[in-house]
XYZ file of C-alpha atoms in Angstrom:
671
model
C -0.052 -0.041 0.197
C 1.332 3.313 -0.915
C 2.045 5.702 2.066
C 0.612 9.147 2.108
C -0.709 11.727 4.385
C -4.181 12.589 4.899
C -5.539 15.743 3.200
C -5.725 17.259 6.461
C -2.561 16.660 7.050
C -1.126 17.683 3.786
C -2.936 21.101 4.358
C -1.857 21.362 7.842
C 1.673 20.716 6.762
C 1.509 23.453 3.886
C 0.120 25.865 6.564
C 3.063 25.179 8.587
C 5.703 25.507 5.870
C 4.158 29.245 4.961
C 5.332 30.417 8.492
C 8.869 29.926 8.073
C 11.131 31.885 5.796
C 12.839 28.889 5.056
C 11.170 25.316 4.322
C 13.375 23.576 6.477
C 12.639 25.179 9.456
C 9.437 23.718 9.412
C 10.942 20.397 10.030
C 9.874 19.956 13.969
C 6.379 20.518 13.489
C 6.367 18.431 10.431
C 7.797 15.604 12.282
C 4.953 15.824 15.052
C 2.631 15.848 12.090
C 4.141 12.581 10.679
C 4.358 11.029 13.876
C 0.579 11.660 14.611
C -0.448 10.361 11.119
C 1.424 7.199 11.873
C 0.114 6.647 15.040
C -3.742 7.412 13.703
C -2.991 4.831 10.927
C -2.157 1.805 13.643
C 1.640 2.326 13.517
C 3.196 2.384 17.194
C 6.230 4.786 16.277
C 7.128 7.417 13.801
C 8.180 5.843 10.813
C 10.849 5.612 8.169
C 8.018 6.699 5.650
C 6.637 9.577 7.805
C 10.265 10.906 8.005
C 10.552 10.530 4.183
C 7.665 12.596 3.501
C 9.105 15.396 5.858
C 12.287 15.067 3.575
C 10.056 15.639 0.489
C 8.304 18.514 1.862
C 11.307 20.536 3.230
C 13.708 19.428 0.484
C 16.423 17.834 2.364
C 17.489 14.243 2.303
C 15.439 11.392 4.371
C 19.162 10.893 6.567
C 18.809 14.596 7.583
C 15.377 14.040 8.792
C 16.504 11.020 10.897
C 19.436 12.959 12.362
C 17.077 15.632 13.555
C 14.570 13.250 14.789
C 16.921 11.088 16.612
C 18.417 14.284 18.859
C 14.941 14.877 20.440
C 13.223 12.558 22.999
C 9.610 13.431 22.053
C 10.016 11.980 18.535
C 9.198 8.427 19.246
C 11.049 6.247 16.793
C 10.420 3.047 18.852
C 7.705 1.139 20.104
C 5.365 3.185 22.293
C 1.846 2.317 23.325
C -1.199 4.539 23.128
C -0.760 6.381 26.501
C 2.682 7.370 27.206
C 3.055 7.914 31.006
C 6.222 9.923 31.711
C 7.262 10.618 35.324
C 9.906 13.171 36.136
C 12.659 11.796 38.379
C 14.828 15.049 38.139
C 15.791 16.802 41.605
C 12.896 18.548 42.737
C 10.509 15.536 42.036
C 13.118 12.950 43.536
C 13.042 14.962 46.547
C 9.299 14.516 47.160
C 9.254 10.662 46.290
C 9.257 10.639 42.473
C 11.130 6.851 42.175
C 8.239 5.522 44.399
C 5.764 7.180 41.633
C 7.755 5.529 38.691
C 8.090 2.160 40.272
C 4.220 2.200 40.876
C 3.679 3.302 37.316
C 5.973 0.397 36.050
C 4.533 -2.144 38.507
C 1.094 -1.333 37.562
C 1.924 -1.508 33.654
C 3.836 -4.906 33.952
C 6.821 -3.491 32.215
C 9.877 -1.246 33.291
C 10.343 2.424 32.141
C 11.161 2.607 28.514
C 9.227 -0.576 27.466
C 5.512 -0.921 26.243
C 2.899 -3.676 27.671
C 2.141 -6.417 25.620
C -1.275 -4.900 24.492
C 0.303 -1.599 23.475
C -1.548 0.448 25.660
C 0.940 2.087 28.556
C 4.229 2.949 27.959
C 5.928 4.203 30.994
C 9.404 6.319 30.897
C 11.307 8.098 33.531
C 12.166 11.746 32.237
C 14.117 14.648 33.089
C 12.725 18.143 34.634
C 9.191 19.027 32.818
C 8.733 22.289 34.459
C 6.325 21.314 37.192
C 8.598 21.588 40.032
C 6.238 23.137 42.469
C 3.924 20.541 41.927
C 6.198 17.529 42.402
C 6.043 14.707 41.699
C 5.117 15.523 38.396
C 3.550 13.074 35.490
C 2.595 13.738 32.010
C 0.435 11.264 30.188
C 0.527 12.197 26.422
C 2.514 15.326 27.615
C -0.658 16.592 29.527
C 0.420 17.428 33.376
C -0.920 15.735 36.083
C 0.961 17.182 39.540
C 1.238 16.182 43.121
C 0.976 12.234 42.309
C 1.241 9.879 45.006
C 2.344 5.938 44.171
C -1.148 5.088 44.924
C -2.816 7.457 42.483
C -0.445 6.661 39.749
C -1.724 2.962 40.264
C -5.208 4.258 40.131
C -4.339 6.457 36.833
C -2.429 3.485 34.897
C -5.695 1.001 35.548
C -8.066 4.218 34.737
C -6.338 4.389 31.449
C -6.359 0.905 30.631
C -9.981 0.154 31.541
C -11.661 3.483 30.208
C -9.215 3.993 27.241
C -10.142 7.530 26.759
C -9.901 9.268 23.125
C -8.290 11.944 24.231
C -6.443 12.555 27.837
C -6.610 16.025 29.047
C -4.630 17.524 31.889
C -7.826 19.117 33.744
C -9.045 15.600 33.940
C -6.017 13.828 35.060
C -5.583 16.546 37.800
C -8.921 16.293 39.006
C -8.834 12.593 39.139
C -5.301 11.877 40.154
C -3.713 15.068 41.073
C -2.721 16.936 44.296
C -0.538 20.065 45.049
C -0.147 21.971 41.736
C 2.986 23.996 40.542
C 0.734 27.211 40.469
C -1.627 28.737 43.332
C -4.856 27.928 40.725
C -5.383 25.951 37.600
C -7.534 27.852 34.890
C -9.507 25.121 33.431
C -9.139 24.419 29.508
C -12.089 24.056 26.753
C -13.193 20.955 26.328
C -11.152 18.622 24.335
C -7.877 20.853 24.632
C -5.411 17.965 24.702
C -1.980 16.831 23.134
C 0.057 16.238 21.555
C -0.255 19.811 20.908
C 2.149 20.460 18.000
C -0.400 18.580 15.401
C -3.306 20.376 16.602
C -4.950 23.570 15.538
C -5.502 26.181 18.132
C -8.099 25.862 20.547
C -9.368 29.308 21.485
C -9.350 30.693 24.766
C -13.086 30.539 26.200
C -13.545 28.718 29.496
C -16.198 26.216 29.827
C -19.527 27.445 31.714
C -18.685 24.875 34.743
C -14.857 26.033 34.830
C -13.913 26.439 38.603
C -10.879 27.807 40.053
C -9.980 25.642 42.842
C -8.265 27.098 46.089
C -7.506 30.351 44.863
C -4.607 31.841 46.906
C -2.266 34.355 45.432
C 0.151 34.362 48.090
C 2.613 32.582 46.204
C 3.087 35.595 43.744
C 3.014 38.221 46.583
C 5.518 39.387 49.244
C 6.335 42.863 48.073
C 4.735 45.307 50.470
C 3.394 48.505 48.512
C 5.439 47.785 45.498
C 3.456 46.901 42.284
C 3.029 43.715 40.904
C 4.623 43.944 37.466
C 4.479 40.160 36.342
C 1.624 38.519 38.062
C -0.888 41.395 39.268
C -3.312 40.540 36.064
C -3.394 36.646 36.845
C -4.024 37.431 40.409
C -6.929 39.747 40.055
C -8.453 37.709 37.260
C -7.489 34.181 37.889
C -10.055 32.660 35.620
C -9.500 34.648 32.155
C -6.196 36.422 32.746
C -5.206 35.026 29.449
C -7.788 36.219 27.438
C -7.492 39.308 25.094
C -10.447 41.051 26.427
C -9.353 40.754 29.923
C -5.780 41.842 29.024
C -7.004 45.280 27.453
C -9.593 45.695 29.707
C -6.688 45.951 32.632
C -4.357 48.263 30.420
C -2.785 45.844 28.035
C -1.551 46.860 24.670
C -1.381 50.578 25.962
C 2.360 50.527 26.035
C 2.213 49.221 22.028
C -0.286 52.046 21.445
C 2.016 54.745 22.705
C 4.961 53.176 21.143
C 3.595 53.251 17.514
C 1.274 56.295 18.191
C 3.545 58.729 19.556
C 6.295 60.106 17.352
C 8.799 61.040 20.214
C 8.877 57.001 20.671
C 11.533 56.260 18.338
C 13.088 52.418 18.114
C 16.576 53.963 19.671
C 14.442 55.834 22.135
C 12.926 52.633 23.385
C 16.095 51.147 23.429
C 17.573 53.652 25.554
C 14.660 53.351 28.113
C 15.271 49.675 28.456
C 18.952 50.522 29.267
C 17.949 52.737 31.808
C 15.670 50.359 33.298
C 18.528 48.340 33.866
C 16.389 45.348 33.180
C 18.611 42.151 33.080
C 17.752 38.590 30.926
C 15.979 36.622 33.394
C 16.998 33.565 31.406
C 20.133 33.025 33.504
C 22.677 34.896 31.948
C 21.622 38.249 33.248
C 22.796 40.337 30.662
C 21.238 43.661 30.232
C 18.362 43.685 27.791
C 18.931 46.981 26.443
C 22.597 46.283 25.807
C 21.691 43.490 23.821
C 19.031 45.195 21.659
C 21.826 47.947 20.835
C 24.406 44.991 19.665
C 22.191 44.147 16.813
C 24.068 44.275 13.638
C 23.082 46.383 10.771
C 22.277 43.637 8.238
C 18.442 43.300 7.323
C 16.180 41.046 7.810
C 16.827 40.711 11.351
C 14.926 38.698 13.906
C 13.691 38.223 17.298
C 13.203 34.793 19.062
C 11.517 34.332 22.348
C 13.508 31.760 24.132
C 10.329 29.668 25.743
C 12.435 26.461 26.286
C 12.438 26.367 29.885
C 14.014 23.172 30.917
C 16.539 24.095 34.081
C 15.552 21.811 36.724
C 13.919 23.757 39.458
C 12.569 26.277 37.124
C 8.561 26.778 35.956
C 8.077 30.315 35.959
C 7.866 31.133 32.125
C 5.334 28.189 31.988
C 2.988 30.121 34.349
C 3.643 33.386 32.378
C 2.811 31.900 29.281
C -0.245 29.966 30.761
C -1.919 32.774 32.611
C -0.966 36.099 30.859
C 0.333 35.420 27.269
C -0.407 38.375 26.049
C 1.782 40.508 28.313
C 4.578 38.576 26.958
C 3.558 39.171 23.153
C 3.117 42.878 23.856
C 6.675 42.745 25.145
C 7.627 40.834 21.786
C 5.979 43.618 19.403
C 7.729 46.340 21.336
C 11.036 44.666 21.556
C 10.589 43.897 17.560
C 9.556 47.502 16.768
C 12.628 48.735 18.591
C 15.263 46.185 16.723
C 13.730 46.822 13.465
C 12.488 43.413 13.477
C 9.782 42.141 10.912
C 9.717 38.598 11.887
C 9.381 37.283 15.382
C 9.734 33.236 16.869
C 8.459 31.873 20.078
C 10.370 28.861 20.833
C 8.502 26.692 23.430
C 9.610 23.426 24.892
C 7.469 20.566 23.417
C 6.685 19.635 27.041
C 4.707 22.870 27.612
C 1.251 21.916 26.169
C -0.995 24.072 28.083
C 1.324 27.065 27.595
C 1.737 26.330 23.848
C -2.059 26.358 23.368
C -2.378 29.722 25.114
C 0.373 31.540 23.542
C -0.942 30.032 20.027
C -4.415 31.359 20.935
C -3.163 34.660 22.037
C -1.136 35.057 18.546
C -3.904 34.465 16.553
C -6.527 36.808 18.988
C -3.698 39.778 18.103
C -3.686 38.827 14.637
C -7.540 39.500 14.433
C -7.494 42.347 16.514
C -4.901 44.361 14.238
C -2.010 43.866 16.889
C 0.237 41.586 14.771
C 0.441 41.410 11.142
C 0.604 44.195 8.534
C -0.100 47.807 9.326
C -0.162 47.374 13.150
C -2.626 49.528 14.655
C -2.243 51.681 11.479
C 1.326 52.555 12.215
C 2.740 51.244 9.059
C 4.581 48.768 10.996
C 4.607 44.995 9.897
C 5.381 42.009 12.495
C 4.797 38.293 11.681
C 4.998 35.839 14.864
C 5.440 32.244 14.573
C 4.986 29.923 17.450
C 7.724 26.863 17.331
C 7.467 23.724 19.520
C 10.406 22.128 20.828
C 10.780 18.484 21.217
C 12.521 17.633 24.351
C 16.035 18.838 24.564
C 17.430 20.949 27.402
C 20.374 21.893 25.332
C 18.060 23.965 23.209
C 17.760 26.556 26.055
C 21.361 27.695 25.123
C 20.589 30.323 22.787
C 22.586 29.268 19.596
C 21.489 25.649 20.009
C 18.108 27.075 20.078
C 18.840 28.683 16.840
C 20.055 25.816 14.968
C 16.834 23.746 16.231
C 14.569 26.903 15.139
C 16.375 25.985 11.508
C 15.329 22.470 11.410
C 18.550 21.033 12.592
C 20.209 19.307 15.495
C 20.100 21.499 18.660
C 23.898 21.735 19.053
C 25.318 24.985 20.118
C 27.594 27.130 18.043
C 30.877 28.639 18.546
C 30.919 32.261 20.071
C 32.476 34.117 17.975
C 31.675 34.158 15.573
C 28.039 33.082 15.934
C 27.025 35.637 18.456
C 23.279 35.767 17.451
C 23.285 39.841 17.130
C 25.386 39.198 14.239
C 25.008 36.349 12.986
C 21.680 34.638 14.423
C 19.046 33.175 12.670
C 19.855 32.272 9.231
C 23.190 33.992 9.825
C 21.531 37.140 9.987
C 21.337 39.644 13.081
C 19.223 38.159 15.852
C 18.061 39.034 19.312
C 17.241 36.029 21.903
C 15.166 37.179 24.881
C 13.786 35.299 27.726
C 9.824 35.111 28.298
C 10.112 37.106 31.613
C 12.643 39.523 30.275
C 10.090 40.396 27.520
C 6.978 40.285 29.826
C 8.527 43.348 32.010
C 8.766 45.498 28.796
C 5.139 46.792 28.527
C 5.558 48.322 31.876
C 8.719 49.854 31.827
C 7.341 51.506 28.670
C 4.519 52.825 30.645
C 6.286 53.945 33.935
C 9.653 54.510 32.130
C 13.126 52.853 32.713
C 13.721 55.077 35.424
C 11.008 54.079 37.554
C 11.761 50.415 36.940
C 15.435 50.955 38.013
C 14.165 52.629 41.114
C 12.795 49.382 42.418
C 15.147 47.095 44.535
C 18.450 47.415 45.048
C 20.906 49.395 42.678
C 22.547 46.823 41.106
C 19.707 44.176 40.809
C 16.562 46.499 40.259
C 12.894 45.626 38.951
C 10.924 42.564 39.814
C 11.914 39.102 38.978
C 10.029 35.882 39.310
C 11.659 33.097 41.701
C 10.447 29.563 41.706
C 10.821 27.668 44.764
C 10.445 23.920 44.841
C 12.006 21.077 47.316
C 11.464 20.644 50.980
C 9.350 23.798 51.694
C 6.016 24.235 52.832
C 4.754 26.509 50.025
C 6.748 25.687 46.840
C 5.568 27.708 43.925
C 6.524 31.072 41.847
C 7.105 34.362 43.931
C 7.262 37.888 42.367
C 9.800 39.355 44.357
C 12.200 42.345 44.867
C 15.847 41.377 44.951
C 17.579 42.532 48.309
C 15.427 40.489 50.759
C 17.437 37.469 52.273
C 17.597 33.719 51.848
C 16.413 33.420 55.388
C 13.205 35.597 54.386
C 12.726 34.093 50.952
C 12.754 30.232 52.219
C 11.281 30.908 55.875
C 8.913 33.581 55.419
C 7.581 33.635 51.859
C 7.922 29.909 51.199
C 6.791 28.801 54.692
C 9.649 27.155 55.696
C 10.894 23.527 55.700
C 8.304 20.601 55.635
C 7.732 18.936 59.177
C 9.738 20.956 60.936
C 12.568 19.645 59.273
C 16.121 21.560 59.174
C 17.486 23.515 56.367
C 20.707 21.689 55.014
C 21.515 23.180 51.531
C 19.755 24.791 48.410
C 20.629 25.239 45.046
C 20.097 29.250 44.218
C 19.980 29.455 40.788
C 18.970 26.549 38.674
C 20.797 22.947 38.585
C 23.979 24.791 36.996
C 24.353 26.922 40.256
C 26.656 25.915 43.272
C 24.955 25.310 46.139
C 24.571 27.375 49.355
C 24.321 26.348 53.040
C 22.809 27.830 55.884
C 25.729 28.272 57.910
C 27.331 30.439 55.208
C 24.643 31.700 53.452
C 21.246 32.207 55.078
C 21.363 35.967 55.755
C 23.030 36.723 52.405
C 21.025 38.955 50.215
C 19.247 37.529 47.378
C 20.930 40.009 44.771
C 23.327 39.330 41.679
C 25.818 40.974 43.197
C 25.880 39.063 46.617
C 25.420 35.654 45.101
C 28.060 36.071 42.639
C 30.464 37.096 45.377
C 29.486 33.744 46.974
C 30.466 31.591 44.300
C 27.436 31.073 42.706
C 24.611 32.659 40.249
C 21.156 33.863 40.326
C 20.560 31.877 37.082
C 17.165 31.185 36.220
C 15.855 32.281 39.730
C 15.374 28.361 40.503
C 15.648 27.570 44.198
C 15.487 23.914 45.109
C 15.427 23.403 48.947
C 16.861 20.214 50.673
C 16.235 19.344 54.298
C 18.449 17.453 56.531
C 16.987 14.027 55.357
C 18.538 14.314 51.899
C 21.320 12.157 50.958
C 23.437 14.830 49.181
C 25.570 12.140 47.276
C 22.464 11.101 45.834
C 21.117 14.733 44.907
C 24.192 15.343 43.395
C 24.073 12.470 41.190
C 20.397 13.364 40.148
C 21.863 16.696 38.731
C 24.939 15.039 37.095
C 22.520 12.402 35.701
C 20.668 15.342 34.095
C 23.510 16.933 32.373
C 25.120 13.443 31.438
C 21.471 12.856 29.567
C 21.237 16.572 28.198
C 24.926 16.812 26.697
C 24.202 17.347 22.799
C 27.414 15.459 22.434
C 29.544 17.626 20.464
C 32.437 18.274 22.858
C 34.330 15.463 24.209
C 34.765 16.695 27.677
C 31.172 17.219 28.315
C 29.988 13.914 26.451
C 32.662 11.872 28.186
C 33.104 13.587 31.433
C 29.745 14.030 32.492
C 28.931 10.442 32.037
C 32.071 9.319 33.875
C 31.286 11.695 37.034
C 27.917 10.212 36.939
C 29.154 6.514 36.921
C 31.706 7.260 39.959
C 28.956 8.754 41.737
C 26.676 5.760 41.371
C 29.657 3.421 42.062
C 29.911 5.245 45.257
C 26.378 5.031 46.184
C 26.183 1.052 45.268
C 29.111 0.914 48.105
C 31.706 -0.473 45.591
C 33.389 3.472 45.909
C 37.557 3.478 46.339
C 39.389 5.575 48.584
C 40.359 7.489 45.323
C 37.146 8.253 44.150
C 36.511 11.812 45.647
C 40.082 12.749 44.309
C 39.048 11.217 40.570
C 35.705 12.966 40.820
C 37.585 16.350 41.062
C 40.199 15.217 38.406
C 37.841 14.367 35.777
C 35.757 17.829 36.896
C 38.991 19.532 36.525
C 39.209 18.602 32.843
C 35.815 19.743 32.157
C 35.980 22.972 33.841
C 39.802 23.677 34.989
C 40.282 25.252 38.156
C 36.617 24.345 39.341
C 35.978 28.014 39.930
C 32.666 29.774 39.461
C 32.105 31.174 36.780
C 33.642 28.417 35.396
C 36.389 28.030 33.032
C 35.403 26.115 29.965
C 36.582 23.490 27.266
C 33.551 23.084 25.700
C 31.356 25.414 23.122
C 28.455 26.172 25.666
C 28.542 26.011 29.677
C 26.106 22.414 29.974
C 29.701 20.565 30.831
C 30.759 22.727 33.145
C 27.791 23.142 34.846
C 27.857 19.261 35.758
C 30.824 20.482 37.750
C 28.934 22.391 40.175
C 27.164 19.685 42.115
C 30.202 17.568 42.567
C 32.429 20.635 43.895
C 29.533 21.360 46.286
C 29.047 18.084 47.601
C 32.842 17.652 48.211
C 32.974 21.129 49.422
C 30.027 20.846 52.110
C 29.183 17.315 52.470
C 32.398 15.451 52.109
C 31.825 13.453 55.449
C 28.673 11.786 53.339
C 30.860 10.803 50.725
C 33.430 9.234 53.069
C 30.434 7.651 55.028
C 29.599 5.737 51.574
C 33.522 4.815 51.410
C 33.290 3.463 54.655
C 30.442 1.037 53.872
C 32.099 0.132 51.041
C 35.413 -0.907 52.681
C 33.103 -2.906 55.346
C 31.485 -4.756 52.523
C 34.531 -5.355 50.880
C 35.971 -6.855 54.153
C 33.239 -9.204 54.730
C 32.880 -9.972 51.321
C 29.467 -9.023 50.949
C 27.564 -7.670 47.970
C 25.875 -4.772 48.316
C 22.187 -4.548 47.838
C 20.737 -0.991 47.859
C 21.701 2.394 46.736
C 21.606 5.880 48.102
C 18.055 8.016 47.987
C 15.934 10.536 49.564
C 15.162 9.279 53.202
């Protein structure tokens, strides 16, 4: 039988290709269409025929398509069941018992992670961070979220999937049936039928069903700043059911900044950039580079592009997900203003594939904006044109690195580029000048335009002004996202805002800025200010604003191994020190945890780490194209600096077992 896509899929493919300046950039969304077509016709994976059709559509060889598809975890080229049950086992979820949840799913499915049951119904898998750290342990079923899952509820969920075989799996139903604590203080219901896999589906609108409810509304997790304005979360606090809709956005002042920018002749592109410089707004994606300065670096060649980095994948980070789900127009208005200031006429929003609800919300907001004349040709009668394309990733942390993201957006493997010469502002997307900004960074822009850069710079400490989102997860009583002014202490952040340590336990350590950041400990850092300068001065970084808190019951060797495992899994493989070194560090840590460690292993860990990042300092020296490899060194150095006694404890057990000629039967874990 001749292989062919359905007429609807072919039409969808044509529409997708038309959204990009170059056909190859459509490869990733076309692979989703191919996989959906293959699954709908009874296949149990993305087939070679499907990939061959993608190659024909974008004008590359089948081998090039296979090279791309094999790079990303969400394109399933091996057998997969009707329901893919993905259990996050990264650090935040692990701290809350994710391993037990995974074991429950495997036991009920009757197969280990990565295998599919005999009936072709259930495929369990363990995955790295999926951006629901505040609702740990988190699970996805066909990429739809269910958070706060217990082992018992996980078993119930597998039984329900088997017995009911629902035609669609929606996040709302999963959360209601099987979920517990969520990452955000409330959950906005979606329209009936809104479900994944998102990338192969059309937009689903923004209407809320008449029976929609807002459970347990509590805005405290975004508050804590006294009389200072809530810039990022004000609208979602005051309008929790429909903050994402255009009508709500405009009724609360939304797009006023854009109207001012396009309607006031005094507001020139250069003047807007100067105002962003005056605000001292720093990038909120991790590097903390001043946004206005980045805009001013844009080379004069045209066309130029703006790319929104919404590939939020750092363990412990889930702030951008909330901003996109709850208030996508605020980000979108920032996109249009930044594009106008940078003389850009095509912008892209690159959203990680594991964020289906956020993707639907942003796609719907873009369509609303087009219909309202806020995007497209001659925006608001100003003569300014801007096209916006929403692009879905497919499961690769490395694509959060800006040059890897650009490669991915071009329809290539998400491998970082050398800098120099490939600084995006000079040689970015399609080798043209490109601005890459984070979601939270752009979400600040409308407020700055309305209030002025000086007003933003006056909020908070001089070196770290403005507002920022802080994601707190782990062993705290109130995990979630907090909109904060920097300058408070870690004691205030952990014990006041986040409610202190669960079960009355003692604070042992915390990761202050995402998985890449060296750890802090209470004996040295609890009264340190939460500012870039103070954190940098203590040998760590603010990073993505992700704080992972660990109490005194945590096995710190196992915690370090969880983080190293993440980086080893997510390495793109380009650079030998990262590709080989991260795996060796993980193997050594696992050997220690298996009570088979050797006295030389601590020094060996440092030696391997030093080959990845010479000197073992922070910021790291690099032997790699991007910082991923050196980031894996941070937990090792932190472990041996602050918790060497726990490593020695494992080594003593290994020595005793060796003397007794016994075989170890367990490995370290969170107790």
